[in-house]
Short mmCIF file of C-alpha atoms in Angstrom, two decimals:
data_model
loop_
_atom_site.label_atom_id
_atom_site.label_comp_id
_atom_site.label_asym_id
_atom_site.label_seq_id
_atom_site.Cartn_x
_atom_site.Cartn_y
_atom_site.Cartn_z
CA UNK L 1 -6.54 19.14 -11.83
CA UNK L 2 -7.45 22.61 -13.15
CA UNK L 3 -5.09 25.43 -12.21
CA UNK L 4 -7.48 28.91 -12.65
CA UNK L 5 -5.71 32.18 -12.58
CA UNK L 6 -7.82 35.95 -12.93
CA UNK L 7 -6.21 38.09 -14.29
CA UNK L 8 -7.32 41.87 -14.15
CA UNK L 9 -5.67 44.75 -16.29
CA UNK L 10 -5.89 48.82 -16.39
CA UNK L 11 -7.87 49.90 -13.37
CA UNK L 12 -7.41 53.04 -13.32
CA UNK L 13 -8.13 53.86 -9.85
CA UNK L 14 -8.39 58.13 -9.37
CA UNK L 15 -10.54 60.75 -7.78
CA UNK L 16 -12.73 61.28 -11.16
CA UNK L 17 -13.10 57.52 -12.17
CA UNK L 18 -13.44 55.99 -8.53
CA UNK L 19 -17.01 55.21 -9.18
CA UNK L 20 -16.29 53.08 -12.52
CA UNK L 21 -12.97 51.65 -11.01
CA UNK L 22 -14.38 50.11 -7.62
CA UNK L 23 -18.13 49.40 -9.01
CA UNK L 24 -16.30 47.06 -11.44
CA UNK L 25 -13.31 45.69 -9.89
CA UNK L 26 -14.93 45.24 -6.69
CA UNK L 27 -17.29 42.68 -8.78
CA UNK L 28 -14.31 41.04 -10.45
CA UNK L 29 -12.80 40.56 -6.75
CA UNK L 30 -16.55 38.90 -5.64
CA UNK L 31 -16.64 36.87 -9.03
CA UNK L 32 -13.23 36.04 -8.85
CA UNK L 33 -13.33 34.87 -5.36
CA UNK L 34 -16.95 32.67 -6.28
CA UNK L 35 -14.83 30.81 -8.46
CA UNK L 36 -12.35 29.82 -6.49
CA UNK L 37 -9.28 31.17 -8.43
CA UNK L 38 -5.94 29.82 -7.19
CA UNK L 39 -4.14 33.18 -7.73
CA UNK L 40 -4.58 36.56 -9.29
CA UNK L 41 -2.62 39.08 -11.54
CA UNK L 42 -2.69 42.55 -12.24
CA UNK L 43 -1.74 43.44 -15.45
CA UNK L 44 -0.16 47.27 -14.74
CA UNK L 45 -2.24 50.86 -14.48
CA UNK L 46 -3.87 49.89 -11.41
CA UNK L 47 -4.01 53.99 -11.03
CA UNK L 48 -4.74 56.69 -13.18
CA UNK L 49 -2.26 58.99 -11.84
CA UNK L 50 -0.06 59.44 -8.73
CA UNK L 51 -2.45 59.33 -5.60
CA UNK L 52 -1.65 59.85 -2.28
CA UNK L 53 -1.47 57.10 0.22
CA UNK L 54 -4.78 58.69 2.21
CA UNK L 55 -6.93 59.19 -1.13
CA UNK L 56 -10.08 57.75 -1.13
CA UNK L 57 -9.01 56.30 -4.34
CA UNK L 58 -6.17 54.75 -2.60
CA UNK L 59 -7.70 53.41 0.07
CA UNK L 60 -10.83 51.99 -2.22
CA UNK L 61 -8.21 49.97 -4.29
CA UNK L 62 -6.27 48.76 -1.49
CA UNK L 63 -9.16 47.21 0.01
CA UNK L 64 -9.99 44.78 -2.80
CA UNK L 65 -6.50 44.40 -2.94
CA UNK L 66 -6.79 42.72 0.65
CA UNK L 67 -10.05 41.25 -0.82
CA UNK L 68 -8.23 39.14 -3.16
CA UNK L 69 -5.06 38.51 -1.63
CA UNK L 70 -7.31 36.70 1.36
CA UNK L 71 -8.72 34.43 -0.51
CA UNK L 72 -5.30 33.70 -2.99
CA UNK L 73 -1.46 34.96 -3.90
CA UNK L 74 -1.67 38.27 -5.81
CA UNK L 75 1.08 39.36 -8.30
CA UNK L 76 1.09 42.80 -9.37
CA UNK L 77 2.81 44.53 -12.40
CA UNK L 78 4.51 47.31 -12.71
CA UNK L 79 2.36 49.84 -15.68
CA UNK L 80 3.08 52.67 -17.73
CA UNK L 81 4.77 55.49 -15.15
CA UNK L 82 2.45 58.29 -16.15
CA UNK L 83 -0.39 56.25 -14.62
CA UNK L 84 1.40 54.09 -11.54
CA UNK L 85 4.36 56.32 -10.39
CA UNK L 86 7.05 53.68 -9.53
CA UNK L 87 7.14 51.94 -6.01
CA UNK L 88 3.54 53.00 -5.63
CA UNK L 89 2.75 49.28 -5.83
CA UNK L 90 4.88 48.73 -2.76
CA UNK L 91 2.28 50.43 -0.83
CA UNK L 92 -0.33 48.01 -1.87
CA UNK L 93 1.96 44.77 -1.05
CA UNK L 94 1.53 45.90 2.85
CA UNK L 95 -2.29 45.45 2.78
CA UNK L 96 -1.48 42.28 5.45
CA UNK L 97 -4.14 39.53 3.70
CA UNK L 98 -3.39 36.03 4.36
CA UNK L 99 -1.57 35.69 1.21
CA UNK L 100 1.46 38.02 0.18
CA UNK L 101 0.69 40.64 -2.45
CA UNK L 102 4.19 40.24 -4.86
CA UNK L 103 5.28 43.22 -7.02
CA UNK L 104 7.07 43.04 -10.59
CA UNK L 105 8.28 45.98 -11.10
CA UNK L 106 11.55 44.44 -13.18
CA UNK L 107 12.36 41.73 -15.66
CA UNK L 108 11.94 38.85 -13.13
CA UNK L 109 10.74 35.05 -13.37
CA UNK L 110 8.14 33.60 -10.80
CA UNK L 111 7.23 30.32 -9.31
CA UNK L 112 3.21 29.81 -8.00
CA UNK L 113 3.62 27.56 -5.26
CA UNK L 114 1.78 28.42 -2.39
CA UNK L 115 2.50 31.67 -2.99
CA UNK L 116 4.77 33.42 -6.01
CA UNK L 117 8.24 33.13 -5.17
CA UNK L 118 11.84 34.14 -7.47
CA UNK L 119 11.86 30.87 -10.02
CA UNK L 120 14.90 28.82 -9.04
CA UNK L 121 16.52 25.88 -11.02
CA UNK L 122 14.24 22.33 -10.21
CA UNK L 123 11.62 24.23 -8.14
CA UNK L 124 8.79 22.28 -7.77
CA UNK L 125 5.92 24.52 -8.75
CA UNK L 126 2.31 25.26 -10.38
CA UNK L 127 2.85 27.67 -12.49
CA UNK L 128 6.27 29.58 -13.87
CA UNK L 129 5.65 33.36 -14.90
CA UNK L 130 8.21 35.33 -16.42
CA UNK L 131 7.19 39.35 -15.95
CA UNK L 132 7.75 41.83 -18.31
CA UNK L 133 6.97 45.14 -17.25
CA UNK L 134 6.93 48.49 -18.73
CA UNK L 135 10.27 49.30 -18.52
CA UNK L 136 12.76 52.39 -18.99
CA UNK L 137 15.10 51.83 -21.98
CA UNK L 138 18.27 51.74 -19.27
CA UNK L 139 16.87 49.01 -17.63
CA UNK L 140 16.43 47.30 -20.84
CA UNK L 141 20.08 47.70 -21.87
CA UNK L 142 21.10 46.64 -18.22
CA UNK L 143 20.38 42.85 -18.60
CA UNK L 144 20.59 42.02 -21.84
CA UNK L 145 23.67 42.29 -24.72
CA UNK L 146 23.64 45.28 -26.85
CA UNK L 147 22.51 48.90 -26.87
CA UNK L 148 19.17 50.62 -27.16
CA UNK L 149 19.37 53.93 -29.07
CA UNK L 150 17.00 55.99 -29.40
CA UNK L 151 14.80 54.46 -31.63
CA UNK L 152 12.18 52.71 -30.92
CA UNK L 153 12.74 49.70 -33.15
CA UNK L 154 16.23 48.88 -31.75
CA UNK L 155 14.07 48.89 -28.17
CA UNK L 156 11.74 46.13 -29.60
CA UNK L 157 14.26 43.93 -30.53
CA UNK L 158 16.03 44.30 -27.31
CA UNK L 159 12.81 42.96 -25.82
CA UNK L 160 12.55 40.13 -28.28
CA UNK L 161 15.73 38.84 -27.20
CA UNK L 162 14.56 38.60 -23.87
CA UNK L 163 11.33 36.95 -25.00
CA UNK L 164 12.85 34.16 -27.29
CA UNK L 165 15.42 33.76 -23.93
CA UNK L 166 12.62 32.47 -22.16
CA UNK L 167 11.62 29.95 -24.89
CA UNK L 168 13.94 26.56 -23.59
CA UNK L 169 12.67 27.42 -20.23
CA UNK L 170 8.96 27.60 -20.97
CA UNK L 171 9.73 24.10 -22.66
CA UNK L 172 11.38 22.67 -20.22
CA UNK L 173 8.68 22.96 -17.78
CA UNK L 174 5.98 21.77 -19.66
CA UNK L 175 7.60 18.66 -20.59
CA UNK L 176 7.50 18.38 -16.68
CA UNK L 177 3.74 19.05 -16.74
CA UNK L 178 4.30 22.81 -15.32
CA UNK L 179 2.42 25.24 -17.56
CA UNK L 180 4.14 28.95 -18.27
CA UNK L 181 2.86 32.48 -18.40
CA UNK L 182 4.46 35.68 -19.40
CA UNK L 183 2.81 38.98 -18.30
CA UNK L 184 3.42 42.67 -20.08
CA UNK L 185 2.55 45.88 -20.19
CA UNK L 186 2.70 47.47 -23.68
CA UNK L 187 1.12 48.08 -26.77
CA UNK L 188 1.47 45.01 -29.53
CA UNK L 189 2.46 46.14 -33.50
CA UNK L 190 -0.89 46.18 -34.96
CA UNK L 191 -3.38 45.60 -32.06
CA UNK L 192 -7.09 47.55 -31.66
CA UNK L 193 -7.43 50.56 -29.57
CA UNK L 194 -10.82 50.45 -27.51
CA UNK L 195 -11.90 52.98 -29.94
CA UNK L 196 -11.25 50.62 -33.09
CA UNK L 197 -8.03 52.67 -34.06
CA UNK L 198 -4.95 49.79 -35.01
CA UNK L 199 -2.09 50.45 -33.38
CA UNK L 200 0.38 50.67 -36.05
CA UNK L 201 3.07 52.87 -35.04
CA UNK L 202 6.56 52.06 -35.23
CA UNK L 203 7.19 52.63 -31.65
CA UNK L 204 5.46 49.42 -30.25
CA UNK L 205 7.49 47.46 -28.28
CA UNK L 206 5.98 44.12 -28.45
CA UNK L 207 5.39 41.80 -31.73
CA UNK L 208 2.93 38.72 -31.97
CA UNK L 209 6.55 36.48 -33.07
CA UNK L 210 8.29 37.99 -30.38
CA UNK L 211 5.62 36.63 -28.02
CA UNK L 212 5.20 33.75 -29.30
CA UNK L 213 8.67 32.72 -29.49
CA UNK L 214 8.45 32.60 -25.28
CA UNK L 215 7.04 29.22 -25.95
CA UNK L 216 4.90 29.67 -22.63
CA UNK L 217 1.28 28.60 -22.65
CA UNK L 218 -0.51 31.95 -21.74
CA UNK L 219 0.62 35.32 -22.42
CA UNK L 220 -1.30 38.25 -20.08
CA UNK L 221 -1.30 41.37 -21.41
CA UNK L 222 -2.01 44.99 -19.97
CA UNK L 223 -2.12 48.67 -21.30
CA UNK L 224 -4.82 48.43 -24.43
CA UNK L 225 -7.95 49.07 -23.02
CA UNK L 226 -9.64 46.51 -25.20
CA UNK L 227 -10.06 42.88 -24.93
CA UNK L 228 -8.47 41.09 -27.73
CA UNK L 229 -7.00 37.85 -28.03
CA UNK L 230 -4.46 35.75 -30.95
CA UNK L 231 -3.74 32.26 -30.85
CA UNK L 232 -1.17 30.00 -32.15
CA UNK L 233 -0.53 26.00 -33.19
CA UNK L 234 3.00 24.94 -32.81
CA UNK L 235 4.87 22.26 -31.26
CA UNK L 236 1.53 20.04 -30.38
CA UNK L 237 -0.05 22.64 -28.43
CA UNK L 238 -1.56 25.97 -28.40
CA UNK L 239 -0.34 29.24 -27.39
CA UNK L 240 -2.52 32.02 -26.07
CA UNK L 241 -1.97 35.96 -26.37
CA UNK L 242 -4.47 38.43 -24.60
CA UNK L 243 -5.06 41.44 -23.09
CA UNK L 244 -7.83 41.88 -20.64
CA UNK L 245 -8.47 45.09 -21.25
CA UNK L 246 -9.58 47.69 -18.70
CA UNK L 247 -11.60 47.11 -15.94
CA UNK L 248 -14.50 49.50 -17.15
CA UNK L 249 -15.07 52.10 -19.54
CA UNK L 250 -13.26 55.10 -18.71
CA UNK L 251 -14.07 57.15 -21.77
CA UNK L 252 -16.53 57.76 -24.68
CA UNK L 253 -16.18 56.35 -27.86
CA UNK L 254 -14.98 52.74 -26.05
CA UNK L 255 -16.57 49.97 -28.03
CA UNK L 256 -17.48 46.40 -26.97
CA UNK L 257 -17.45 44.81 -23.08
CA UNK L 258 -15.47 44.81 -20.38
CA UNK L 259 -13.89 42.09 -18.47
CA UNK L 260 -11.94 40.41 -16.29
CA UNK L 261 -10.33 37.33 -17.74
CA UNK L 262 -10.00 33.56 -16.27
CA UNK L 263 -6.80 31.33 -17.43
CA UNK L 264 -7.81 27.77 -16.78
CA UNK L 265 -4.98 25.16 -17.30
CA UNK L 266 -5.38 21.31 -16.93
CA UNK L 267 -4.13 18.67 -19.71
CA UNK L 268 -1.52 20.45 -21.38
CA UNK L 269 -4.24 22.83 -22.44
CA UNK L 270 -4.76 26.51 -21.28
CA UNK L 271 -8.65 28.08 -22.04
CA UNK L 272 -9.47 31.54 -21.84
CA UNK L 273 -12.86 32.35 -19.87
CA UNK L 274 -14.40 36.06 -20.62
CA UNK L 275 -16.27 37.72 -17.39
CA UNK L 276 -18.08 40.95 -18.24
CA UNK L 277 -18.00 43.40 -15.60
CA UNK L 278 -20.79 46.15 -14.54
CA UNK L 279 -19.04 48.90 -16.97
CA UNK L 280 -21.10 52.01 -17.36
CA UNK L 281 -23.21 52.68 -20.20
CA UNK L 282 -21.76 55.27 -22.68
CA UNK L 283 -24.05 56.80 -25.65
CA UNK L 284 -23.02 59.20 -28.34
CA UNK L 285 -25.43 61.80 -30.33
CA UNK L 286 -24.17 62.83 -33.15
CA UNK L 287 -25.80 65.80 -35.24
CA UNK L 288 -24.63 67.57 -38.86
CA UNK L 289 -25.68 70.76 -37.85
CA UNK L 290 -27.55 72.56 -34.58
CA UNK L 291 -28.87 69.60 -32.42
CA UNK L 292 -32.66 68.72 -32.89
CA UNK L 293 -34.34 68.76 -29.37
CA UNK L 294 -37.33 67.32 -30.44
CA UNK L 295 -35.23 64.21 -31.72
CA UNK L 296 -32.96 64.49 -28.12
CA UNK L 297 -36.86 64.09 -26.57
CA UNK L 298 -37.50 61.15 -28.03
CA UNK L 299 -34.18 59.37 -27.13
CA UNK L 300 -34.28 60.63 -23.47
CA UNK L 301 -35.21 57.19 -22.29
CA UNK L 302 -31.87 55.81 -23.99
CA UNK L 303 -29.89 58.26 -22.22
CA UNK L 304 -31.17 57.30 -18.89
CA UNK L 305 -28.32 56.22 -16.46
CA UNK L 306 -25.69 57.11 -19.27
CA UNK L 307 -22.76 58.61 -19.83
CA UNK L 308 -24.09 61.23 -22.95
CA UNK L 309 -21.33 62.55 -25.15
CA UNK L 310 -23.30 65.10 -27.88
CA UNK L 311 -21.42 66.20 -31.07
CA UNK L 312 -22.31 68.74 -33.46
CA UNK L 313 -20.86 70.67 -36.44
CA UNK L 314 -22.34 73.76 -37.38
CA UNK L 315 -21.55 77.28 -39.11
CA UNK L 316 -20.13 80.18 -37.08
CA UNK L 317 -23.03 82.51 -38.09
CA UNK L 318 -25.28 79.32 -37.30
CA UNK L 319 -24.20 78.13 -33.86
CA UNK L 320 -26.04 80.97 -31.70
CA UNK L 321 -29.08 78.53 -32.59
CA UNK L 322 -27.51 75.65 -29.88
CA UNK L 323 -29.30 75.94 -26.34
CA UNK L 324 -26.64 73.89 -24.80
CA UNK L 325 -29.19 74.89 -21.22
CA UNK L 326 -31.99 73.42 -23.34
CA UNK L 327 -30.14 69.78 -24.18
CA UNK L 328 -28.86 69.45 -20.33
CA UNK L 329 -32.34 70.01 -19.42
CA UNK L 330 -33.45 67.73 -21.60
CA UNK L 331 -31.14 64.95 -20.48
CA UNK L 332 -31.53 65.93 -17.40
CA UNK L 333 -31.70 62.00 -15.86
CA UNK L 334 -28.00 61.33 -17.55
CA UNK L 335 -25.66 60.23 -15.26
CA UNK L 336 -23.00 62.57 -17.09
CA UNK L 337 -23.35 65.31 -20.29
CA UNK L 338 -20.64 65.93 -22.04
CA UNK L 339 -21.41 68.59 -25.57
CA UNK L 340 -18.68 69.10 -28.10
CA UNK L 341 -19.16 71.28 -30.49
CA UNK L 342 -17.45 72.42 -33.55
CA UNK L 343 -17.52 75.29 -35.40
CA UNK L 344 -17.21 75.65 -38.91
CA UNK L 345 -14.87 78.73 -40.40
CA UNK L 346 -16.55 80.34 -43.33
CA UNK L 347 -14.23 81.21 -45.83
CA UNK L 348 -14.50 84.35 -47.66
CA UNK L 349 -13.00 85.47 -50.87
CA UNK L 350 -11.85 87.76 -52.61
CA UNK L 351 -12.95 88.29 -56.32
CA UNK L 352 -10.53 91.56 -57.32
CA UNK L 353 -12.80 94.06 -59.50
CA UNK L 354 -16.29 92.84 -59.19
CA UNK L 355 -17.19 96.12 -57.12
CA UNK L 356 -16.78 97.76 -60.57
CA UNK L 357 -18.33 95.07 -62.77
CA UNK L 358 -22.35 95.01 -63.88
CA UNK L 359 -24.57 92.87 -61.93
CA UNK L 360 -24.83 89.84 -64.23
CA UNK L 361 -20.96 89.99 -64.52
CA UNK L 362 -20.56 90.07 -61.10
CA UNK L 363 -23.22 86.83 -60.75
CA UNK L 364 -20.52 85.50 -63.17
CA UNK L 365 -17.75 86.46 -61.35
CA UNK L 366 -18.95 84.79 -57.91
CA UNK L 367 -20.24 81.98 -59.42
CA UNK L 368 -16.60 80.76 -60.64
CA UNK L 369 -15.15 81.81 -57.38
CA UNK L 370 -17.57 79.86 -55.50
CA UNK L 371 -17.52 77.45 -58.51
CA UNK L 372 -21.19 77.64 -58.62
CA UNK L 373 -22.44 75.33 -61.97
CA UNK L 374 -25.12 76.33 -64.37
CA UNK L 375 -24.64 80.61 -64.16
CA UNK L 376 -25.58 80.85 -67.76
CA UNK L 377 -28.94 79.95 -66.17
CA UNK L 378 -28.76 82.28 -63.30
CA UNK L 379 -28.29 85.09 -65.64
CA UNK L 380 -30.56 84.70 -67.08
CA UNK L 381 -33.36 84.74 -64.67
CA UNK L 382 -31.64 87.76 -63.31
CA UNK L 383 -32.25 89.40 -66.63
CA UNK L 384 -35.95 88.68 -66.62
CA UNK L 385 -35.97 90.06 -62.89
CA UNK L 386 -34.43 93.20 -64.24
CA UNK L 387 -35.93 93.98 -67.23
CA UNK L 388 -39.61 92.73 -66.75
CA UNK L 389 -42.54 92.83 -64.61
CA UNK L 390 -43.96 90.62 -61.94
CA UNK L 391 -46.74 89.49 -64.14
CA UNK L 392 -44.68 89.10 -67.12
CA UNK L 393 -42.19 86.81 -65.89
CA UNK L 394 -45.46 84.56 -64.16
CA UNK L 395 -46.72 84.09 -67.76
CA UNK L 396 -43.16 83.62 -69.56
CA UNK L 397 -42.96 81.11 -66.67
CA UNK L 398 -46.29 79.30 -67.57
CA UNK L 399 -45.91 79.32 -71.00
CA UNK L 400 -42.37 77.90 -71.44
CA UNK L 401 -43.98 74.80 -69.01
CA UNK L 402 -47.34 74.54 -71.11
CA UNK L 403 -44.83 74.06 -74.16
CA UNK L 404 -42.92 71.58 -72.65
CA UNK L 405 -45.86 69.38 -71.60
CA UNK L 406 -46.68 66.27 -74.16
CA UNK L 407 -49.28 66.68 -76.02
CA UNK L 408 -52.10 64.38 -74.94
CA UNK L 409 -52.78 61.09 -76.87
CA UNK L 410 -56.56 60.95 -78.94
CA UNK L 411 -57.99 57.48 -77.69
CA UNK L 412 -60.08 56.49 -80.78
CA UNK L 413 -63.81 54.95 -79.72
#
């Protein structure tokens, strides 16, 4: 029998993205629901920021909340604290749906029965899941051996520990049959930024090893907002990583789909099922100098419905030439226009004397400062300028070309 469990990541419910947020988690909820999911999970950042318990952001999010966790148990975990204050979530597990919404907001291990319950010893379950949420570095040093100091790296290994800890259990259970998850929130050593930036800092706390040394079957991640997945052969059978990535697209420059992901376990076997969501469509115009409105004319009809994000680079002296009122009106059926502009310093300098220097010495003069090739040239031609007529400089002109023309070839009869 096939176990199925959705898991949805970085919602980012708030005042300014409600429209993204609910438009595309409200269809993961329907979808979700169509296929008859036995349980849910939240990967963290359910918010954007703090809300208050009567924002309309709030109250949009804990309705499909309710959604879900009336059709199937809901676990939700605790996200990065800038985004999902803690006990916020605590709110959302009083929605009252048929099935209890659980929080992790600690280090804890669950059981999916017919709902998730605190994994005890020879529990007779579905599913185990050991959550790992984001976590301060106190609470890290509070249940496991050792100290965390301030760097980041000591903090990683810390986590590790706990990882490889849950390695005999995750193989226990499956020689049972019982397949394992662990869910986290946090950015993995070398993992892709929705914007195609790796994430190779030294202050990410989780490591492909360290994950797979869990020995569960399924790892969930949250907190990258793209969808990205690693896989692993050991031991007979095959080990999943993943994050869902967000629930829509939240900013420009966000590359690829969005989606809500389905774990399907049956066999010993876990697959990994990819459901796009509505996400909003984001273009970006990008123009090496003042924007061209004739070109922005004949790309209104790909701007239609879209989120527009125009860039430009242009000259101080130059930019009075953008008609930012002119581009807005021409993308006028955009669903959002959003013009960045930069302006380019020009540099002056300095050439010490040259106010006292002849003219073609001062052509020579700028030229290196502005290292300007062929002057020898220039002075040239600035010679002829000053020291002969219009029409003798035309017919210098035409007779140094006439002389440098072949001559032509006789063709013999």
């Amino acid at each position: 029998m096939t176990l199925k469990v959705a898991q949805m990541s970085d919602l980012h419910y708030s005042a300014g993205n409600l429209q993204e947020s609910d438009r595309c988690f409200s269809a993961a909820v329907t979808a979700a629901i169509d296929s008859n999911v036995d349980c849910v999970i939240i990967t963290g950042d359910s918010t954007d920021h703090a809300l208050d318990a009567h924002a309309p952001a709030t109250r949009a999010l804990a309705t499909q909340i309710k959604r879900l966790s009336d059709h199937c148990p809901v676990l939700m975990l605790q996200g990065t604290f800038s985004h999902e204050p803690p006990g916020f979530l605590r709110l959302l597990a009083m929605v009252g749906g048929r099935y209890p919404v659980t929080v992790a907001d600690r280090i804890a291990s669950f059981a999916l029965t017919d709902r998730f319950e605190p994994l005890k010893e020879g529990m007779d379950c579905r599913l185990v899941l050991h959550a790992l949420p984001t976590l301060n570095k106190a609470d890290i040093a509070s249940i496991v051996e050792g100290r965390v100091d301030e760097a980041a790296v000591h903090a990683r290994q810390i986590i590790a520990g706990v990882l490889e800890r849950w390695g005999p259990v995750n193989s226990k259970y499956r020689q049972q049959g019982t397949p394992s998850m662990v869910l986290s929130h946090g950015t993995v050593l070398n993992s892709i930024s929705e914007s195609g930036v790796p994430m190779a800092g030294t202050d990410h706390e989780l490591g492909l090893g360290s994950l797979f040394a869990a020995m569960a079957d399924a790892v969930a991640l949250g907190h990258i907002h793209k969808q990205q997945s690693w896989s692993q052969d050991v031991h007979g059978f095959t080990q999943l990583v993943a994050y869902a990535g967000s629930i829509g697209r939240f900013h420009h420059g966000e590359e690829g789909d969005k989606y809500w992901l389905c774990w399907s376990f049956a066999d010993g076997a876990v697959r990994l099922g990819l459901n796009a969501t509505p996400s909003r469509k984001n273009v970006d115009l990008i123009y090496d100098g003042a924007p061209d409105l004739e070109d922005l004319r004949k790309r209104v009809s790909e701007c239609e419905g879209a989120f527009v994000r125009l860039r430009y680079c242009i000259d101080e002296e130059s930019r009075h030439n953008v008609d930012r009122a002119a581009i807005r009106a021409i993308l006028e059926s955009a669903a959002d226009i959003q013009i960045e502009g930069k302006t380019l310093t020009v540099q002056r300098q300095r050439a010490q004397g040259i106010s006292t220097q002849p003219l073609g010495e001062k052509l020579a003069t700028w030229a290196s400062v502005t290292e300007t090739p062929g002057v020898e040239e220039l002075q040239h031609r600035l010679e002829l300028l000053q020291a002969s007529s219009v029409d003798d400089i035309v017919e210098t002109v035409l007779k140094s070309r006439t002389s440098t023309q072949p001559t032509p070839t006789a063709i013999s009869a």
